[in-house]
Tab-separated table of C-alpha atoms in Angstrom:
chain	number	residue	atom	x	y	z
A	1	LEU	CA	12.846	-6.022	-8.583
A	2	ARG	CA	15.708	-4.026	-7.097
A	3	PRO	CA	14.068	0.037	-6.607
A	4	ASP	CA	17.279	0.061	-4.051
A	5	MET	CA	19.669	-1.366	-6.591
A	6	PRO	CA	21.206	0.630	-10.297
A	7	ARG	CA	19.892	-0.090	-13.215
A	8	PRO	CA	19.754	-2.057	-15.573
A	9	THR	CA	21.950	-4.858	-13.529
A	10	PHE	CA	24.046	-4.583	-10.074
A	11	GLU	CA	26.402	-7.428	-8.793
A	12	GLU	CA	25.315	-8.651	-5.317
A	13	GLY	CA	26.958	-11.749	-2.879
A	14	GLY	CA	29.435	-12.196	-5.905
A	15	ARG	CA	26.671	-12.389	-8.674
A	16	ARG	CA	25.250	-9.899	-11.920
A	17	TYR	CA	21.481	-9.262	-11.604
A	18	ILE	CA	18.799	-8.116	-14.127
A	19	ASN	CA	16.928	-5.118	-12.443
A	20	ILE	CA	13.096	-5.559	-13.406
A	21	TYR	CA	12.532	-1.924	-11.693
A	22	THR	CA	12.334	1.263	-13.754
A	23	PRO	CA	10.678	3.975	-12.373
A	24	THR	CA	7.224	5.555	-13.910
A	25	LEU	CA	8.120	8.710	-14.897
A	26	HIS	CA	5.648	11.819	-14.612
A	27	GLU	CA	7.327	14.716	-16.978
A	28	THR	CA	4.156	15.529	-18.650
A	29	GLU	CA	3.544	19.353	-18.165
A	30	GLY	CA	0.161	21.959	-17.689
A	31	GLY	CA	-1.684	19.909	-15.891
A	32	ASP	CA	-3.736	19.385	-12.845
A	33	PRO	CA	-3.279	18.070	-8.301
A	34	SER	CA	-7.002	19.301	-7.353
A	35	GLY	CA	-8.075	16.209	-8.415
A	36	GLY	CA	-5.600	13.846	-6.307
A	37	ILE	CA	-6.588	16.269	-3.299
A	38	ALA	CA	-9.756	15.961	-2.931
A	39	MET	CA	-9.271	12.364	-3.123
A	40	LEU	CA	-7.218	12.954	-0.050
A	41	GLU	CA	-9.378	14.515	1.284
A	42	GLN	CA	-12.595	12.161	0.930
A	43	LEU	CA	-10.339	9.598	1.341
A	44	ALA	CA	-8.877	10.715	5.651
A	45	PRO	CA	-11.691	13.789	6.475
A	46	ASP	CA	-9.633	14.250	9.462
A	47	LEU	CA	-6.685	16.918	8.997
A	48	ALA	CA	-4.164	15.123	11.320
A	49	GLU	CA	-4.358	12.272	9.732
A	50	ARG	CA	-4.382	13.521	5.862
A	51	ALA	CA	-1.171	15.034	7.036
A	52	TRP	CA	-0.120	11.773	7.781
A	53	LEU	CA	-1.524	9.310	5.423
A	54	THR	CA	-0.183	12.752	2.531
A	55	GLN	CA	3.607	11.681	4.645
A	56	TRP	CA	2.986	8.032	4.202
A	57	MET	CA	1.626	8.905	-0.001
A	58	ALA	CA	4.568	11.234	-0.226
A	59	HIS	CA	7.671	8.661	1.303
A	60	LYS	CA	6.646	5.733	-0.571
A	61	LEU	CA	7.115	7.603	-4.111
A	62	ARG	CA	9.737	9.603	-3.172
A	63	TYR	CA	11.823	5.713	-1.800
A	64	PRO	CA	9.888	3.033	-3.271
A	65	GLU	CA	12.131	0.445	-1.592
A	66	VAL	CA	11.017	1.781	1.955
A	67	PRO	CA	7.749	-0.218	2.861
A	68	GLY	CA	6.627	1.770	6.325
A	69	PRO	CA	3.172	1.125	7.741
A	70	ALA	CA	0.353	-0.612	6.512
A	71	VAL	CA	-2.023	1.405	5.539
A	72	ILE	CA	-6.153	0.102	6.966
A	73	MET	CA	-8.567	2.459	5.862
A	74	VAL	CA	-12.076	2.030	7.468
A	75	ALA	CA	-15.275	3.119	5.607
A	76	ARG	CA	-18.791	2.919	6.842
A	77	ALA	CA	-20.006	2.719	3.834
A	78	PHE	CA	-19.165	0.790	0.620
A	79	GLY	CA	-18.962	4.349	-2.198
A	80	THR	CA	-16.133	6.085	-0.354
A	81	GLY	CA	-13.730	5.871	-3.073
A	82	ARG	CA	-10.753	3.205	-1.807
A	83	SER	CA	-10.901	1.150	-4.946
A	84	THR	CA	-10.192	4.392	-7.205
A	85	PHE	CA	-7.680	5.548	-4.553
A	86	GLY	CA	-5.815	1.695	-5.339
A	87	GLU	CA	-6.315	2.526	-9.003
A	88	LEU	CA	-4.840	6.327	-8.888
A	89	PHE	CA	-1.827	4.286	-7.055
A	90	LYS	CA	-1.643	2.156	-10.387
A	91	LYS	CA	-0.558	5.720	-12.190
A	92	LEU	CA	1.931	6.988	-9.620
A	93	LEU	CA	4.022	3.985	-8.855
A	94	GLY	CA	3.359	1.461	-12.532
A	95	ALA	CA	-0.075	-0.825	-12.807
A	96	GLN	CA	2.791	-3.366	-12.848
A	97	TYR	CA	4.244	-2.868	-9.394
A	98	VAL	CA	0.855	-2.837	-8.233
A	99	SER	CA	-0.872	-5.658	-6.970
A	100	THR	CA	-4.640	-6.481	-5.181
A	101	ILE	CA	-5.371	-9.873	-3.007
A	102	GLY	CA	-8.700	-10.154	-1.482
A	103	PHE	CA	-8.135	-10.773	2.610
A	104	ASP	CA	-9.021	-13.971	2.988
A	105	HIS	CA	-4.882	-14.534	0.847
A	106	PHE	CA	-3.879	-12.319	2.766
A	107	ALA	CA	-4.852	-13.761	5.805
A	108	GLY	CA	-3.882	-17.351	5.028
A	109	ARG	CA	-7.014	-18.826	5.391
A	110	THR	CA	-7.320	-20.454	1.525
A	111	TYR	CA	-5.062	-23.243	-0.208
A	112	GLN	CA	-3.707	-20.417	-2.502
A	113	SER	CA	-2.828	-18.105	0.369
A	114	GLN	CA	1.000	-20.788	-0.291
A	115	TYR	CA	1.591	-18.940	-2.948
A	116	THR	CA	3.160	-15.553	-2.206
A	117	ALA	CA	4.183	-13.961	-5.820
A	118	TRP	CA	2.220	-11.195	-5.525
A	119	GLN	CA	4.608	-10.256	-2.818
A	120	ALA	CA	7.776	-10.127	-4.862
A	121	ASP	CA	7.035	-7.792	-8.043
A	122	ALA	CA	5.210	-5.200	-5.523
A	123	LEU	CA	5.750	-1.731	-4.261
A	124	MET	CA	2.135	-1.526	-3.264
A	125	VAL	CA	-0.792	-4.490	-2.314
A	126	ILE	CA	-3.658	-3.433	-2.020
A	127	VAL	CA	-5.869	-5.931	0.353
A	128	ASN	CA	-10.051	-5.069	-0.926
A	129	GLU	CA	-12.073	-5.837	2.124
A	130	SER	CA	-10.707	-6.982	5.667
A	131	SER	CA	-13.908	-8.518	7.591
A	132	THR	CA	-12.494	-10.700	10.654
A	133	ALA	CA	-15.420	-9.893	12.103
A	134	ASP	CA	-17.655	-11.876	10.308
A	135	ASN	CA	-19.515	-15.094	10.731
A	136	GLY	CA	-19.484	-14.490	14.560
A	137	SER	CA	-15.689	-14.526	14.204
A	138	THR	CA	-14.158	-14.067	18.213
A	139	PHE	CA	-11.274	-12.564	19.464
A	140	ARG	CA	-9.172	-15.842	19.403
A	141	THR	CA	-8.989	-15.870	15.643
A	142	LYS	CA	-9.494	-12.109	15.413
A	143	HIS	CA	-5.748	-12.311	17.219
A	144	ASP	CA	-4.749	-15.088	14.941
A	145	THR	CA	-4.551	-13.242	11.845
A	146	TYR	CA	-3.068	-10.066	13.508
A	147	GLU	CA	-0.152	-12.695	14.332
A	148	ARG	CA	-0.438	-13.966	10.413
A	149	LEU	CA	0.185	-10.412	9.383
A	150	LYS	CA	2.640	-9.055	11.368
A	151	GLU	CA	4.693	-12.048	10.021
A	152	ILE	CA	4.076	-10.646	6.564
A	153	VAL	CA	3.925	-6.127	6.890
A	154	ASP	CA	7.147	-5.178	8.009
A	155	PRO	CA	7.900	-1.315	7.374
A	156	ARG	CA	11.910	-2.509	6.502
A	157	ALA	CA	12.579	-4.178	3.260
A	158	THR	CA	12.968	-7.893	4.212
A	159	GLU	CA	14.244	-10.940	2.821
A	160	ARG	CA	11.699	-13.858	1.928
A	161	THR	CA	10.854	-16.555	0.614
A	162	ILE	CA	8.258	-16.381	-2.956
A	163	VAL	CA	6.740	-19.562	-3.487
A	164	THR	CA	4.781	-20.094	-7.041
A	165	HIS	CA	2.820	-22.552	-9.105
A	166	GLY	CA	5.508	-24.523	-11.172
A	167	ARG	CA	8.768	-23.303	-10.052
A	168	PRO	CA	11.007	-23.353	-7.386
A	169	ALA	CA	11.127	-21.296	-3.436
A	170	TYR	CA	12.855	-18.852	-3.857
A	171	LYS	CA	14.475	-16.172	-1.792
A	172	ALA	CA	13.553	-12.377	-1.962
A	173	MET	CA	13.548	-9.566	-0.690
A	174	VAL	CA	10.199	-7.359	-1.007
A	175	PHE	CA	9.616	-3.764	-0.706
A	176	ALA	CA	5.649	-4.491	-0.688
A	177	SER	CA	3.454	-1.259	1.092
A	178	TYR	CA	0.369	-2.467	1.851
A	179	LEU	CA	-2.958	-0.506	1.638
A	180	ILE	CA	-5.411	-2.656	3.575
A	181	PHE	CA	-9.056	-1.522	3.412
A	182	THR	CA	-12.405	-2.775	5.741
A	183	ASN	CA	-15.713	-1.835	6.589
A	184	ASN	CA	-15.360	-3.316	9.812
A	185	PRO	CA	-13.958	-0.900	13.288
A	186	ASP	CA	-13.011	-4.311	15.314
A	187	ALA	CA	-11.800	-6.687	12.703
A	188	LEU	CA	-8.594	-6.658	14.128
A	189	PRO	CA	-7.383	-6.139	17.258
A	190	LEU	CA	-4.503	-4.334	17.305
A	191	PRO	CA	-1.653	-3.199	20.457
A	192	ALA	CA	-1.070	0.823	21.073
A	193	GLU	CA	2.292	0.263	20.089
A	194	ASP	CA	2.056	-1.368	16.725
A	195	ARG	CA	4.329	0.448	14.257
A	196	ARG	CA	3.550	-2.069	11.706
A	197	PHE	CA	-0.397	-0.809	10.848
A	198	TRP	CA	-2.218	2.794	10.905
A	199	VAL	CA	-5.774	3.678	10.568
A	200	CYS	CA	-7.371	5.988	8.940
A	201	THR	CA	-11.028	6.824	8.969
A	202	ASN	CA	-13.006	7.002	5.749
A	203	GLY	CA	-15.257	10.135	4.457
A	204	GLU	CA	-19.104	9.445	3.421
A	205	ARG	CA	-19.938	8.632	0.161
A	206	LYS	CA	-20.065	10.812	-3.129
A	207	GLY	CA	-22.446	11.201	-5.504
A	208	PRO	CA	-21.382	9.824	-9.027
A	209	GLU	CA	-20.192	14.121	-10.704
A	210	PHE	CA	-18.274	13.718	-7.940
A	211	TRP	CA	-16.603	10.273	-8.960
A	212	ASP	CA	-17.061	11.151	-12.456
A	213	GLY	CA	-14.841	14.264	-11.581
A	214	ILE	CA	-12.124	11.962	-10.254
A	215	ASN	CA	-12.318	9.350	-13.141
A	216	THR	CA	-12.360	12.184	-15.515
A	217	TRP	CA	-9.044	13.991	-13.968
A	218	MET	CA	-7.184	10.756	-13.607
A	219	ARG	CA	-7.513	9.601	-17.062
A	220	GLU	CA	-4.508	12.795	-17.899
A	221	PRO	CA	-1.485	12.103	-17.650
A	222	ALA	CA	-1.120	15.495	-16.834
A	223	ASN	CA	-3.074	15.733	-14.107
A	224	ILE	CA	-1.177	13.075	-13.187
A	225	ALA	CA	2.459	14.538	-13.246
A	226	ALA	CA	0.920	17.218	-11.356
A	227	PHE	CA	-0.506	15.974	-8.236
A	228	VAL	CA	3.010	13.582	-8.231
A	229	ARG	CA	5.275	16.827	-7.836
A	230	TRP	CA	2.625	17.703	-5.799
A	231	LEU	CA	3.651	15.297	-3.475
A	232	ASP	CA	7.358	16.399	-4.575
A	233	ALA	CA	6.847	19.304	-2.070
A	234	VAL	CA	5.201	17.769	0.859
A	235	ASP	CA	7.702	18.086	3.925
A	236	LEU	CA	8.922	14.447	5.115
A	237	SER	CA	11.156	15.983	7.307
A	238	ALA	CA	8.813	14.622	10.995
A	239	PHE	CA	7.813	11.660	8.795
A	240	ASN	CA	9.405	8.544	10.220
A	241	PRO	CA	8.411	5.668	8.441
A	242	TYR	CA	10.314	3.119	10.824
A	243	ASP	CA	8.719	4.636	14.122
A	244	ALA	CA	5.160	3.724	15.622
A	245	PRO	CA	3.076	5.640	13.564
A	246	PRO	CA	0.204	8.110	14.809
A	247	MET	CA	-2.768	6.998	17.692
A	248	THR	CA	-6.444	7.438	15.488
């Protein structure tokens, strides 16, 4: 998966490779971007946070080869729309390029954590429910978790060793961005100058009518295409995915 290289094949290090990346095209006309805009308003009700989140999202669509900082979304309660946001990314980037894993797997707490194929073929990795504050977890445990995540999350594309079931480990460039969901405001101790993570607070829960409308909107390819065009118009001149993200 090489969004940074020509398709269908490219040469590197004296060898020729097949590039499995095929960008998702959004060419349907006549749609309405308002559903995606409403979702951003729900997920980041603070205006400054929403502006940065919108730029992060627009940058990933324009430059899928750049991971940028990981986004941590903190919700006061379940049902704020984060899962729907993950489904929207599947439509924007292509479902085959979006992986979903549990936080324990991501943080290296299970036997399955040794397998890292979810990194190799993903442009976006959605990490469900960071809950390191549960079960009387100590600061030391949280700090160790942060150190593990620091090894995985890098704003730059990085060559990593990929371990899978049933085949030898191999090295591959990883371009994945990370979207991490938590209900715990103290899930991880992040240094103030950390450039790997950015945190936003989600809005309050919405009623079923709101989400019925969003889901209906998402089913129309023309609406997704209109939202992509809206994101394409976002000004990225002040956005640098390699700088430390703003404090929130």
